[in-house]
Amino acid sequence: PFWLKALKVVCSGPSAVAPPRALLGADGRLAGGRQVCVVWLCMSTFIDRLVFPAPTPTYSRETFKKHLCWIPWNEAVSPDRMDDERFAEGIPCMWLPAPRAAGVILFCHGNAEDLGMCFPFVKHMRDQFKMNVLAVEYPGYGLLHGISVCEAALKEAALTAFRFILDDLKVAYEQIILFGRSVGSGPTVYLASRFPVGGLILVAAFASVREAAKSLVGGIIANVLDERFPNISLIGNVSCPTLFIHGEKDSLVPPSHSVALFKNCRARKLLITPPGMEHNTNLFTDAQFLAVPAINFFGLPGYQQECPPQMPARFFEDGRQQFLLRKSSRRRSTAGRDAGCGGATESNPWFFLCGCPTSRAKQREGNVMEPRRDSTVEARLEALLADENKGDPSSAARDVAATTARMRGEEKSKGLDSPRIGTPWKDVLDFGEEEINHKLTLT
């Protein structure tokens, strides 16, 4: 059958899945039931290629120089890619600014297309809605090479672009509208279920990849597939206003998927099912498909401001150069922190004012300083009392009491209760011993 031939091509192609060593026998071949595991891995890759059929890139670095930007990978989202030079360029995106627009539409395009194919659509959307638009590319699509396309990779790219809007463009959550078309509904529903965004637009969305596959390959084969993008289970967590648009003539993803999502959505919602709209119909051929419902439902264009979000010029330049600069900056900051651990206390005068330990104090650690004990005199007197107890207890007690009173009076008069600056503690102890010996001689 065709699917088996395609599976063999996937398993033997240049990007085939290499079997793990644990599945190999002593002779280097697959042993026994381990062949099933490798077939399952190849089947998973084959399904990913069917679900995410990336087209031949339709744009280059020079095609959209005014709008093509490169967003760096986020350290919190993709820590393994931050220092990897293979991903130095970042994620290619399209930035289309609108004058004085405070909000941003994060657009996730449909399947079998890239940023070059959807650029006319996002440009028209910017002009219609009067909002900034950031369109993100998927791994394995367009100019984003070197990453296998899968559900996790799409989520990672979308989340990185979303964090970029928040952290670098300084746009508030409520000023962000997520727009997902077809397979783009997966990452957008994922983001909307986790963050309090301002709105969500879903065009030709599916309940899940498995449910969408049932209408294409049948229920038996679809049930064998691993679930991808379970929108039906996440839509209940979406709290922002949600607009569903699905054509009644859509033969690839039946409109019943959007109906199911609409019923499970608990937020403010609106469902539009244009009778003459198909899966790949241009949404701006008829204003009733998208423009009119979105403008009325969300109140677009929304807020205006004198200082709208602006894409820094460095993100339009070569991403590899920015990667080397960030790597050098992190190296210098790390070296500075390591050096600061030993020398910061010596050069910072505030450590002396606040009483924190400094290196000068460490230099005095060689001179061991015993803490002053307030009961030094009392300890000597107790020894004296023990010697006097050999005689008359009452007279010894009176003598000790009188001696104690005299010693405390002399100690106060000579300033022994106050801190002694510049006098070693040992001199204080020797003075106490000489005083007691003198008193014993008198008695």
C-alpha positions in Angstrom: 0.0 0.0 0.0 0.9 3.6 -0.5 1.3 4.4 3.2 3.8 1.5 3.7 5.9 2.7 0.7 5.9 6.2 2.2 6.9 4.7 5.5 9.9 2.9 4.0 11.0 6.2 2.3 10.8 8.0 5.7 12.8 5.3 7.4 15.5 5.1 4.8 15.6 8.8 3.7 18.4 11.3 4.6 16.5 12.4 7.6 15.5 9.0 8.8 15.2 8.2 12.5 18.3 6.4 13.6 17.5 3.4 15.9 18.8 3.8 19.5 21.7 1.6 20.6 19.4 0.0 23.1 17.4 -1.5 20.3 20.4 -3.1 18.6 21.6 -6.6 19.2 25.2 -7.9 19.5 25.5 -8.0 15.7 24.4 -4.4 15.3 21.1 -5.3 13.9 17.6 -4.9 15.3 16.8 -7.8 17.6 13.4 -9.4 17.9 10.6 -7.2 19.0 12.9 -4.1 18.9 12.0 -3.7 15.3 8.5 -2.7 16.4 10.0 0.2 18.3 11.9 1.5 15.3 8.9 1.1 13.1 7.0 3.1 15.6 9.6 5.9 15.6 9.6 5.9 11.8 5.8 6.0 11.9 5.8 9.0 14.2 8.2 10.9 11.9 6.0 9.9 8.9 2.9 11.2 10.6 4.7 14.5 11.5 5.5 14.9 7.8 1.9 14.3 6.9 0.6 16.7 9.5 3.3 19.4 8.9 4.0 19.3 5.1 6.6 22.1 4.8 6.7 23.6 1.3 9.8 24.7 -0.5 10.8 28.1 0.9 9.1 30.9 -1.0 11.2 33.8 0.4 14.8 34.6 1.1 16.7 37.1 3.2 16.4 39.7 0.6 12.7 39.3 -0.2 11.2 41.2 2.7 14.2 43.2 4.1 11.9 45.9 5.6 9.8 43.3 7.5 11.9 40.2 8.0 13.4 40.1 11.5 15.1 37.5 13.5 13.9 36.8 17.1 16.5 35.2 19.4 15.7 32.0 21.2 14.5 32.6 24.8 16.8 31.3 27.5 13.8 30.3 29.7 12.0 28.5 26.8 15.0 27.0 24.9 18.0 26.8 27.2 19.7 24.2 24.9 19.6 26.4 21.9 21.0 29.6 23.5 24.7 28.6 23.2 24.3 26.4 20.1 25.8 28.1 17.1 23.5 26.0 14.8 20.6 28.1 16.0 22.4 31.4 16.2 20.2 33.2 13.7 17.1 32.8 15.8 13.5 32.5 14.5 12.5 34.3 11.2 9.4 36.5 11.7 7.5 39.2 9.8 7.0 42.5 11.6 4.4 44.8 10.1 4.0 47.9 12.3 0.8 50.1 12.3 1.0 53.8 13.2 0.2 54.6 16.8 -1.2 51.1 17.4 -0.8 49.8 20.9 -1.8 46.2 20.3 0.0 43.3 18.5 -1.5 40.4 16.6 0.6 37.3 16.9 -0.1 35.3 13.7 0.5 31.6 13.3 0.0 30.6 9.7 -1.7 27.5 8.3 -0.2 24.3 7.0 1.6 23.8 3.7 2.6 27.5 3.6 5.4 29.7 5.0 5.8 33.4 5.7 6.4 34.2 2.1 3.0 32.8 1.1 1.0 34.4 3.9 2.7 37.8 3.7 0.0 39.4 1.5 -2.6 38.2 4.0 -0.9 39.6 7.1 -0.2 42.9 5.3 -3.9 43.2 4.5 -4.8 42.3 8.0 -2.5 45.1 9.4 -4.2 47.6 7.1 -7.7 46.4 7.9 -7.4 46.2 11.7 -4.9 49.0 12.2 -2.8 46.9 14.5 0.8 45.7 14.6 1.3 42.2 13.3 4.1 39.7 14.1 4.0 36.5 12.0 6.2 33.7 13.3 7.8 31.0 11.2 7.6 27.3 12.1 10.6 25.0 12.5 11.3 23.2 9.3 9.4 25.9 7.3 10.9 28.8 5.3 14.3 29.9 6.5 14.1 28.1 9.8 16.2 25.0 9.1 17.9 22.5 11.2 15.0 21.7 13.5 12.7 18.8 13.0 9.1 19.8 12.7 6.8 18.5 15.4 4.2 19.6 17.9 6.7 20.6 20.5 8.8 22.6 18.0 5.8 24.6 16.9 4.8 25.4 20.5 8.4 26.4 21.3 8.6 28.8 18.4 5.2 30.4 19.2 6.0 30.7 22.9 9.4 32.3 22.0 7.6 34.9 19.8 5.0 35.5 22.5 7.7 36.1 25.2 9.5 38.4 22.8 6.4 40.6 22.5 6.1 40.8 26.2 9.7 41.2 27.2 11.3 43.1 24.3 8.4 45.0 22.7 6.9 45.8 26.2 3.3 45.0 25.2 0.8 44.1 27.9 -1.0 40.8 27.9 -4.4 42.4 27.2 -3.0 44.2 24.1 -2.1 40.9 22.4 -4.5 39.0 20.1 -3.5 35.5 19.0 -4.5 34.5 15.5 -4.3 30.9 14.4 -5.3 29.4 11.1 -5.6 25.6 10.5 -2.6 24.0 12.2 -1.8 27.4 13.7 -4.8 26.9 16.0 -2.7 24.4 17.9 0.0 26.8 19.3 -2.5 29.7 19.7 -5.0 27.7 21.8 -2.0 26.4 23.8 -0.9 30.0 24.5 -4.4 31.3 25.2 -5.0 28.6 27.7 -2.0 29.6 29.7 -1.8 33.4 29.5 -4.5 36.2 29.9 -4.3 37.6 26.4 -6.7 40.1 25.0 -8.3 37.9 22.3 -8.1 34.8 20.2 -9.1 34.3 16.6 -9.4 30.7 15.2 -9.9 30.1 11.5 -10.6 26.5 10.3 -9.5 25.1 13.7 -9.5 21.4 14.6 -10.5 19.7 17.8 -7.3 17.7 17.6 -5.1 16.2 15.0 -6.4 12.7 15.7 -10.0 13.9 15.2 -9.1 15.7 12.0 -7.4 12.5 10.7 -10.6 10.5 11.2 -12.2 12.3 8.3 -9.1 11.6 6.1 -7.9 8.1 6.8 -10.6 6.6 8.9 -11.2 6.0 12.6 -9.1 2.8 12.9 -5.9 4.3 11.6 -6.5 7.7 13.4 -6.9 6.0 16.8 -3.4 4.5 16.4 -1.8 8.0 16.0 -0.4 9.8 18.9 -2.5 12.8 19.9 -1.2 16.2 18.7 -2.6 19.6 19.6 -5.6 18.6 21.8 -7.5 21.9 21.4 -10.7 20.4 22.6 -9.3 19.7 26.0 -7.5 23.1 26.3 -10.3 25.4 25.0 -12.1 25.3 28.3 -9.1 27.1 30.0 -9.2 30.0 27.6 -10.6 33.1 29.3 -10.2 35.8 26.6 -12.8 36.7 24.0 -12.7 34.1 21.2 -13.8 34.3 17.6 -14.4 31.1 15.6 -14.5 31.2 11.8 -15.0 28.0 9.8 -16.4 27.7 6.3 -19.2 25.3 5.6 -17.5 24.0 2.5 -14.3 23.0 4.3 -13.6 19.4 3.2 -10.3 19.1 4.9 -11.4 20.0 8.5 -15.2 19.7 8.9 -16.9 22.7 10.5 -18.1 20.4 13.2 -14.6 20.9 14.8 -15.2 24.6 15.4 -18.7 23.9 16.6 -17.3 21.5 19.2 -14.7 24.0 20.3 -17.3 26.7 20.5 -19.5 24.6 22.8 -16.6 23.8 25.1 -15.3 27.4 25.3 -16.5 29.2 28.5 -15.3 32.7 27.6 -17.1 35.4 25.6 -17.3 33.8 22.1 -18.7 34.2 18.6 -19.0 31.5 15.8 -19.1 32.5 12.1 -19.7 29.8 9.4 -19.7 31.5 6.0 -21.6 29.3 3.5 -19.3 29.7 0.6 -16.0 29.5 2.5 -13.5 26.6 2.0 -10.4 25.6 3.9 -8.0 27.8 2.0 -10.3 30.6 0.9 -8.9 34.1 1.1 -10.5 35.6 4.1 -10.5 39.1 2.6 -12.3 38.3 -0.5 -15.5 38.9 1.5 -15.6 41.3 4.4 -18.2 39.1 6.1 -15.6 36.3 6.5 -13.2 38.0 8.9 -13.0 41.8 8.7 -16.5 42.7 9.9 -16.9 40.1 12.6 -13.4 40.8 14.0 -13.8 44.6 14.0 -17.2 44.4 15.7 -16.3 41.6 18.2 -13.0 43.0 19.4 -13.7 46.7 18.9 -10.7 47.1 16.6 -8.4 48.9 16.1 -8.3 49.3 19.9 -6.0 51.6 21.9 -3.8 54.1 20.2 -0.7 55.7 21.8 2.0 58.2 20.9 4.8 55.7 21.5 3.7 52.4 19.9 5.8 49.2 20.1 8.8 49.4 17.8 11.0 46.6 16.7 14.6 47.4 17.6 16.9 47.8 14.5 19.3 45.1 15.7 16.7 42.4 15.1 16.6 43.2 11.4 20.3 42.5 11.1 22.2 39.2 10.9 21.1 37.0 13.8 24.4 35.2 13.9 26.2 38.5 14.7 23.8 39.2 17.5 24.3 35.7 18.8 28.1 36.2 19.1 27.5 39.6 20.9 25.2 38.0 23.4 27.5 35.1 24.0 30.5 37.5 24.6 28.4 39.6 26.9 27.3 36.6 29.0 31.0 35.5 29.2 32.1 38.9 30.4 29.3 39.1 33.0 30.1 35.6 34.3 33.8 36.6 34.6 32.8 39.8 36.3 30.7 37.9 38.9 33.5 35.5 39.6 36.0 38.3 40.1 33.5 40.3 42.1 33.2 37.5 44.7 36.8 38.1 45.8 37.4 41.7 45.2 34.1 43.5 45.7 34.4 43.7 49.4 37.9 45.3 49.2 36.8 48.0 46.7 33.3 48.8 48.0 33.4 51.3 50.8 29.8 50.6 51.8 30.9 47.3 53.4 32.9 49.3 56.0 29.9 51.6 56.8 27.4 48.8 57.2 29.7 46.7 59.3 29.8 43.8 56.9 32.9 41.5 57.0 35.6 42.7 54.7 39.0 41.5 53.5 40.7 43.8 56.1 38.9 41.9 58.8 40.1 38.7 57.3 43.7 40.0 57.5 43.2 40.4 61.3 42.1 36.8 61.6 45.7 35.8 62.3 45.6 37.7 65.6 43.2 35.5 67.4 41.0 37.7 69.6 39.2 36.1 72.5 35.8 37.7 73.2 35.6 39.7 76.4 33.9 37.9 79.2 32.0 40.0 81.6 32.3 37.3 84.3 36.1 37.3 84.5 36.3 39.1 87.8 33.5 37.0 89.2 35.3 33.8 88.3 38.4 35.0 90.2 36.3 35.9 93.2 34.7 32.5 93.2 38.2 30.9 93.4 39.0 33.3 96.3 35.7 32.4 98.0 36.6 28.7 97.7 39.9 29.3 99.4 38.3 31.5 102.1 35.7 28.8 102.8 38.4 26.8 104.6 38.1 29.3 107.4 35.1 31.1 108.9 32.3 31.1 106.2 30.6 34.2 107.5 33.8 36.3 107.6 34.9 35.0 104.3 31.6 36.0 102.7 31.9 39.5 104.2 35.4 39.9 102.9 34.5 38.7 99.5 31.5 41.0 99.3 33.6 44.0 100.3 36.3 43.1 97.9 33.8 42.8 95.1 32.4 46.2 95.8 35.8 47.9 95.8 36.9 46.2 92.6 33.7 47.2 90.7 34.1 50.8 91.9 37.7 50.9 90.7 36.8 49.2 87.4 34.2 51.9 86.7 36.5 54.7 87.6 39.2 53.4 85.3 36.8 52.8 82.4 37.0 49.0 82.3 33.2 48.7 81.5 33.6 50.8 78.4 35.2 49.5 75.2 39.0 49.7 75.3 40.2 51.0 71.9 43.7 49.9 71.0 44.2 47.8 74.2 44.7 44.1 73.8 42.3 41.9 75.6 45.1 40.0 77.2 46.1 43.2 79.1 42.7 43.4 80.6 42.9 39.9 81.9 46.4 40.4 83.3 45.2 43.6 85.0 42.4 41.6 86.6 44.8 39.0 87.9 47.2 41.6 89.4 44.3 43.3 91.1 43.1 40.1 92.7 46.5 39.1 93.8 47.0 42.5 95.4 43.7 42.1 97.3 44.6 38.7 98.5 47.9 40.0 99.9 46.0 42.7 101.8 43.6 40.2 103.3 
